[in-house]
mmCIF file with all atom_site columns, C-alpha atoms in Angstrom:
data_model
loop_
_atom_site.group_PDB
_atom_site.id
_atom_site.type_symbol
_atom_site.label_atom_id
_atom_site.label_alt_id
_atom_site.label_comp_id
_atom_site.label_asym_id
_atom_site.label_entity_id
_atom_site.label_seq_id
_atom_site.pdbx_PDB_ins_code
_atom_site.Cartn_x
_atom_site.Cartn_y
_atom_site.Cartn_z
_atom_site.occupancy
_atom_site.B_iso_or_equiv
_atom_site.pdbx_formal_charge
_atom_site.auth_seq_id
_atom_site.auth_comp_id
_atom_site.auth_asym_id
_atom_site.auth_atom_id
_atom_site.pdbx_PDB_model_num
ATOM 1   C CA . MET A 1 1   ? 98.624 -133.744 64.914 1.00 63.00 ? 1   MET A CA 1
ATOM 2   C CA . GLU A 1 2   ? 95.673 -135.003 63.472 1.00 69.00 ? 2   GLU A CA 1
ATOM 3   C CA . PRO A 1 3   ? 92.605 -134.997 64.728 1.00 69.00 ? 3   PRO A CA 1
ATOM 4   C CA . THR A 1 4   ? 90.947 -137.292 67.265 1.00 82.00 ? 4   THR A CA 1
ATOM 5   C CA . ASP A 1 5   ? 87.989 -139.528 66.422 1.00 86.00 ? 5   ASP A CA 1
ATOM 6   C CA . PRO A 1 6   ? 84.797 -139.022 68.629 1.00 86.00 ? 6   PRO A CA 1
ATOM 7   C CA . PRO A 1 7   ? 84.144 -142.400 70.603 1.00 88.00 ? 7   PRO A CA 1
ATOM 8   C CA . ARG A 1 8   ? 81.900 -144.686 69.136 1.00 89.00 ? 8   ARG A CA 1
ATOM 9   C CA . LYS A 1 9   ? 77.998 -144.425 69.912 1.00 89.00 ? 9   LYS A CA 1
ATOM 10  C CA . TYR A 1 10  ? 76.216 -147.526 70.928 1.00 89.00 ? 10  TYR A CA 1
ATOM 11  C CA . TYR A 1 11  ? 72.182 -147.876 69.862 1.00 91.00 ? 11  TYR A CA 1
ATOM 12  C CA . GLY A 1 12  ? 70.080 -150.315 71.289 1.00 90.00 ? 12  GLY A CA 1
ATOM 13  C CA . LEU A 1 13  ? 66.182 -150.278 72.761 1.00 88.00 ? 13  LEU A CA 1
ATOM 14  C CA . LYS A 1 14  ? 65.387 -148.971 75.892 1.00 86.00 ? 14  LYS A CA 1
ATOM 15  C CA . ALA A 1 15  ? 63.776 -151.081 78.427 1.00 86.00 ? 15  ALA A CA 1
ATOM 16  C CA . ARG A 1 16  ? 60.843 -152.157 78.105 1.00 84.00 ? 16  ARG A CA 1
ATOM 17  C CA . GLU A 1 17  ? 57.433 -150.879 80.722 1.00 84.00 ? 17  GLU A CA 1
ATOM 18  C CA . PHE A 1 18  ? 54.431 -152.782 81.253 1.00 78.00 ? 18  PHE A CA 1
ATOM 19  C CA . GLU A 1 19  ? 51.807 -152.148 82.968 1.00 78.00 ? 19  GLU A CA 1
ATOM 20  C CA . HIS A 1 20  ? 50.813 -154.552 85.051 1.00 73.00 ? 20  HIS A CA 1
ATOM 21  C CA . LEU A 1 21  ? 47.050 -154.909 85.463 1.00 71.00 ? 21  LEU A CA 1
ATOM 22  C CA . ASN A 1 22  ? 45.952 -158.314 87.429 1.00 68.00 ? 22  ASN A CA 1
ATOM 23  C CA . ALA A 1 23  ? 48.426 -159.500 90.131 1.00 70.00 ? 23  ALA A CA 1
ATOM 24  C CA . PRO A 1 24  ? 50.323 -162.424 89.155 1.00 73.00 ? 24  PRO A CA 1
ATOM 25  C CA . GLY A 1 25  ? 48.698 -165.796 90.347 1.00 73.00 ? 25  GLY A CA 1
ATOM 26  C CA . LYS A 1 26  ? 45.036 -164.108 90.883 1.00 71.00 ? 26  LYS A CA 1
ATOM 27  C CA . ALA A 1 27  ? 42.137 -164.397 88.347 1.00 69.00 ? 27  ALA A CA 1
ATOM 28  C CA . PRO A 1 28  ? 41.243 -161.702 87.064 1.00 63.00 ? 28  PRO A CA 1
ATOM 29  C CA . GLU A 1 29  ? 37.872 -159.868 87.613 1.00 67.00 ? 29  GLU A CA 1
ATOM 30  C CA . LYS A 1 30  ? 34.925 -159.678 85.594 1.00 68.00 ? 30  LYS A CA 1
ATOM 31  C CA . SER A 1 31  ? 34.308 -155.913 84.508 1.00 67.00 ? 31  SER A CA 1
ATOM 32  C CA . THR A 1 32  ? 31.655 -155.217 82.106 1.00 62.00 ? 32  THR A CA 1
ATOM 33  C CA . GLU A 1 33  ? 34.408 -152.239 81.174 1.00 71.00 ? 33  GLU A CA 1
ATOM 34  C CA . HIS A 1 34  ? 36.317 -154.207 78.862 1.00 76.00 ? 34  HIS A CA 1
ATOM 35  C CA . ASP A 1 35  ? 33.710 -157.292 78.765 1.00 82.00 ? 35  ASP A CA 1
ATOM 36  C CA . ILE A 1 36  ? 33.333 -157.589 74.605 1.00 87.00 ? 36  ILE A CA 1
ATOM 37  C CA . PHE A 1 37  ? 30.180 -159.508 74.636 1.00 90.00 ? 37  PHE A CA 1
ATOM 38  C CA . ALA A 1 38  ? 28.887 -156.883 77.472 1.00 87.00 ? 38  ALA A CA 1
ATOM 39  C CA . MET A 1 39  ? 29.533 -154.465 75.062 1.00 89.00 ? 39  MET A CA 1
ATOM 40  C CA . LEU A 1 40  ? 28.011 -156.131 71.768 1.00 92.00 ? 40  LEU A CA 1
ATOM 41  C CA . GLU A 1 41  ? 24.912 -156.822 73.547 1.00 92.00 ? 41  GLU A CA 1
ATOM 42  C CA . GLN A 1 42  ? 24.350 -153.342 74.916 1.00 92.00 ? 42  GLN A CA 1
ATOM 43  C CA . ASN A 1 43  ? 25.018 -152.209 71.374 1.00 92.00 ? 43  ASN A CA 1
ATOM 44  C CA . ARG A 1 44  ? 22.439 -154.860 70.082 1.00 94.00 ? 44  ARG A CA 1
ATOM 45  C CA . THR A 1 45  ? 20.159 -153.473 72.771 1.00 94.00 ? 45  THR A CA 1
ATOM 46  C CA . VAL A 1 46  ? 19.882 -149.769 71.674 1.00 94.00 ? 46  VAL A CA 1
ATOM 47  C CA . GLU A 1 47  ? 19.965 -150.998 67.906 1.00 93.00 ? 47  GLU A CA 1
ATOM 48  C CA . LYS A 1 48  ? 16.693 -152.917 68.717 1.00 92.00 ? 48  LYS A CA 1
ATOM 49  C CA . GLN A 1 49  ? 15.038 -150.118 70.130 1.00 93.00 ? 49  GLN A CA 1
ATOM 50  C CA . LEU A 1 50  ? 15.935 -147.803 67.640 1.00 91.00 ? 50  LEU A CA 1
ATOM 51  C CA . GLY A 1 51  ? 14.752 -149.870 65.041 1.00 88.00 ? 51  GLY A CA 1
ATOM 52  C CA . LYS A 1 52  ? 18.258 -150.404 63.373 1.00 87.00 ? 52  LYS A CA 1
ATOM 53  C CA . ASP A 1 53  ? 18.528 -154.195 63.546 1.00 84.00 ? 53  ASP A CA 1
ATOM 54  C CA . GLU A 1 54  ? 15.585 -154.443 60.244 1.00 85.00 ? 54  GLU A CA 1
ATOM 55  C CA . ILE A 1 55  ? 16.845 -154.431 57.278 1.00 85.00 ? 55  ILE A CA 1
ATOM 56  C CA . GLU A 1 56  ? 14.542 -153.928 54.189 1.00 85.00 ? 56  GLU A CA 1
ATOM 57  C CA . ILE A 1 57  ? 15.339 -155.899 51.032 1.00 87.00 ? 57  ILE A CA 1
ATOM 58  C CA . ALA A 1 58  ? 14.499 -153.885 48.056 1.00 85.00 ? 58  ALA A CA 1
ATOM 59  C CA . PRO A 1 59  ? 13.053 -155.107 44.762 1.00 89.00 ? 59  PRO A CA 1
ATOM 60  C CA . LYS A 1 60  ? 15.236 -156.393 42.044 1.00 86.00 ? 60  LYS A CA 1
ATOM 61  C CA . LYS A 1 61  ? 15.057 -153.393 39.188 1.00 85.00 ? 61  LYS A CA 1
ATOM 62  C CA . LYS A 1 62  ? 16.044 -154.217 36.046 1.00 88.00 ? 62  LYS A CA 1
ATOM 63  C CA . SER A 1 63  ? 19.626 -153.290 34.232 1.00 88.00 ? 63  SER A CA 1
ATOM 64  C CA . ARG A 1 64  ? 19.855 -150.748 32.102 1.00 92.00 ? 64  ARG A CA 1
ATOM 65  C CA . ARG A 1 65  ? 23.340 -151.559 31.385 1.00 93.00 ? 65  ARG A CA 1
ATOM 66  C CA . LYS A 1 66  ? 22.101 -153.872 27.973 1.00 93.00 ? 66  LYS A CA 1
ATOM 67  C CA . ARG A 1 67  ? 20.124 -150.909 26.568 1.00 95.00 ? 67  ARG A CA 1
ATOM 68  C CA . ASP A 1 68  ? 22.607 -148.501 26.814 1.00 96.00 ? 68  ASP A CA 1
ATOM 69  C CA . TYR A 1 69  ? 25.526 -150.638 25.541 1.00 97.00 ? 69  TYR A CA 1
ATOM 70  C CA . TRP A 1 70  ? 23.687 -151.671 22.349 1.00 97.00 ? 70  TRP A CA 1
ATOM 71  C CA . VAL A 1 71  ? 22.511 -148.010 21.740 1.00 97.00 ? 71  VAL A CA 1
ATOM 72  C CA . VAL A 1 72  ? 26.261 -146.367 21.892 1.00 97.00 ? 72  VAL A CA 1
ATOM 73  C CA . LEU A 1 73  ? 27.864 -149.472 20.139 1.00 98.00 ? 73  LEU A CA 1
ATOM 74  C CA . ILE A 1 74  ? 25.190 -148.885 17.097 1.00 98.00 ? 74  ILE A CA 1
ATOM 75  C CA . GLY A 1 75  ? 25.063 -145.127 17.509 1.00 98.00 ? 75  GLY A CA 1
ATOM 76  C CA . GLY A 1 76  ? 29.136 -144.563 17.541 1.00 97.00 ? 76  GLY A CA 1
ATOM 77  C CA . ASN A 1 77  ? 29.785 -147.256 14.760 1.00 97.00 ? 77  ASN A CA 1
ATOM 78  C CA . LEU A 1 78  ? 27.320 -145.322 12.196 1.00 98.00 ? 78  LEU A CA 1
ATOM 79  C CA . LEU A 1 79  ? 28.712 -142.000 13.761 1.00 97.00 ? 79  LEU A CA 1
ATOM 80  C CA . ILE A 1 80  ? 32.198 -143.565 12.181 1.00 97.00 ? 80  ILE A CA 1
ATOM 81  C CA . LEU A 1 81  ? 30.958 -145.180 9.573  1.00 96.00 ? 81  LEU A CA 1
ATOM 82  C CA . GLY A 1 82  ? 28.816 -141.548 8.277  1.00 96.00 ? 82  GLY A CA 1
ATOM 83  C CA . LEU A 1 83  ? 32.073 -139.583 9.012  1.00 95.00 ? 83  LEU A CA 1
ATOM 84  C CA . VAL A 1 84  ? 34.384 -142.039 6.300  1.00 95.00 ? 84  VAL A CA 1
ATOM 85  C CA . ALA A 1 85  ? 31.347 -142.018 4.147  1.00 94.00 ? 85  ALA A CA 1
ATOM 86  C CA . VAL A 1 86  ? 31.416 -138.349 3.990  1.00 95.00 ? 86  VAL A CA 1
ATOM 87  C CA . THR A 1 87  ? 34.870 -137.593 3.794  1.00 92.00 ? 87  THR A CA 1
ATOM 88  C CA . SER A 1 88  ? 36.846 -138.646 0.411  1.00 85.00 ? 88  SER A CA 1
ATOM 89  C CA . VAL A 1 89  ? 36.251 -142.487 0.266  1.00 87.00 ? 89  VAL A CA 1
ATOM 90  C CA . ASN A 1 90  ? 39.936 -143.721 0.033  1.00 92.00 ? 90  ASN A CA 1
ATOM 91  C CA . PRO A 1 91  ? 41.947 -146.346 1.435  1.00 94.00 ? 91  PRO A CA 1
ATOM 92  C CA . VAL A 1 92  ? 43.416 -144.669 4.264  1.00 94.00 ? 92  VAL A CA 1
ATOM 93  C CA . THR A 1 93  ? 40.285 -143.124 5.883  1.00 95.00 ? 93  THR A CA 1
ATOM 94  C CA . VAL A 1 94  ? 38.727 -146.781 5.317  1.00 95.00 ? 94  VAL A CA 1
ATOM 95  C CA . ILE A 1 95  ? 41.355 -148.225 7.136  1.00 96.00 ? 95  ILE A CA 1
ATOM 96  C CA . PHE A 1 96  ? 41.163 -145.417 9.882  1.00 96.00 ? 96  PHE A CA 1
ATOM 97  C CA . GLY A 1 97  ? 37.078 -145.755 9.847  1.00 96.00 ? 97  GLY A CA 1
ATOM 98  C CA . GLY A 1 98  ? 37.347 -150.142 10.248 1.00 96.00 ? 98  GLY A CA 1
ATOM 99  C CA . SER A 1 99  ? 39.944 -149.558 12.931 1.00 98.00 ? 99  SER A CA 1
ATOM 100 C CA . GLY A 1 100 ? 37.988 -146.654 15.040 1.00 97.00 ? 100 GLY A CA 1
ATOM 101 C CA . MET A 1 101 ? 34.721 -149.488 15.125 1.00 97.00 ? 101 MET A CA 1
ATOM 102 C CA . ILE A 1 102 ? 37.221 -151.744 16.454 1.00 98.00 ? 102 ILE A CA 1
ATOM 103 C CA . LEU A 1 103 ? 38.719 -149.989 18.930 1.00 98.00 ? 103 LEU A CA 1
ATOM 104 C CA . LEU A 1 104 ? 35.345 -148.438 19.770 1.00 97.00 ? 104 LEU A CA 1
ATOM 105 C CA . THR A 1 105 ? 33.578 -152.160 20.101 1.00 98.00 ? 105 THR A CA 1
ATOM 106 C CA . LEU A 1 106 ? 36.094 -153.614 22.088 1.00 98.00 ? 106 LEU A CA 1
ATOM 107 C CA . SER A 1 107 ? 36.342 -150.851 24.614 1.00 97.00 ? 107 SER A CA 1
ATOM 108 C CA . LEU A 1 108 ? 32.900 -150.242 24.923 1.00 97.00 ? 108 LEU A CA 1
ATOM 109 C CA . THR A 1 109 ? 32.744 -153.964 25.644 1.00 97.00 ? 109 THR A CA 1
ATOM 110 C CA . TRP A 1 110 ? 35.114 -154.043 27.799 1.00 97.00 ? 110 TRP A CA 1
ATOM 111 C CA . VAL A 1 111 ? 34.089 -151.155 30.339 1.00 96.00 ? 111 VAL A CA 1
ATOM 112 C CA . MET A 1 112 ? 30.598 -151.878 29.880 1.00 95.00 ? 112 MET A CA 1
ATOM 113 C CA . TRP A 1 113 ? 30.792 -155.782 30.749 1.00 94.00 ? 113 TRP A CA 1
ATOM 114 C CA . PHE A 1 114 ? 33.962 -156.427 32.668 1.00 95.00 ? 114 PHE A CA 1
ATOM 115 C CA . VAL A 1 115 ? 34.765 -152.893 34.271 1.00 95.00 ? 115 VAL A CA 1
ATOM 116 C CA . LEU A 1 116 ? 31.091 -151.279 35.170 1.00 91.00 ? 116 LEU A CA 1
ATOM 117 C CA . ASP A 1 117 ? 28.974 -153.069 37.345 1.00 89.00 ? 117 ASP A CA 1
ATOM 118 C CA . ASP A 1 118 ? 25.043 -153.182 36.954 1.00 86.00 ? 118 ASP A CA 1
ATOM 119 C CA . TYR A 1 119 ? 22.989 -150.160 37.171 1.00 84.00 ? 119 TYR A CA 1
#
């Protein structure tokens, strides 16, 4: 004898229940509890009392990004060039040194001018 299949389950959404705040056909009362403009005005008065509404414009300071870029670029390329000169000068070390200088220059330019902001 074969086991019988269980009865099929029917899934659905339950009935929606809404909370009726206002009676139908009647204009809602004006309350400051749910009035956005009253809440914002209250926040503004407290902000003015505490003196938080005034902004201070800071003087623009000179960016050090350009100076740092040139220092790291020249120093890094001279370091790579010095390492190539100190080791035995053959075509492989010259190619590695040149590619290292190109890689340093491109990656430093990308990071300093496209990734970082003024500091």
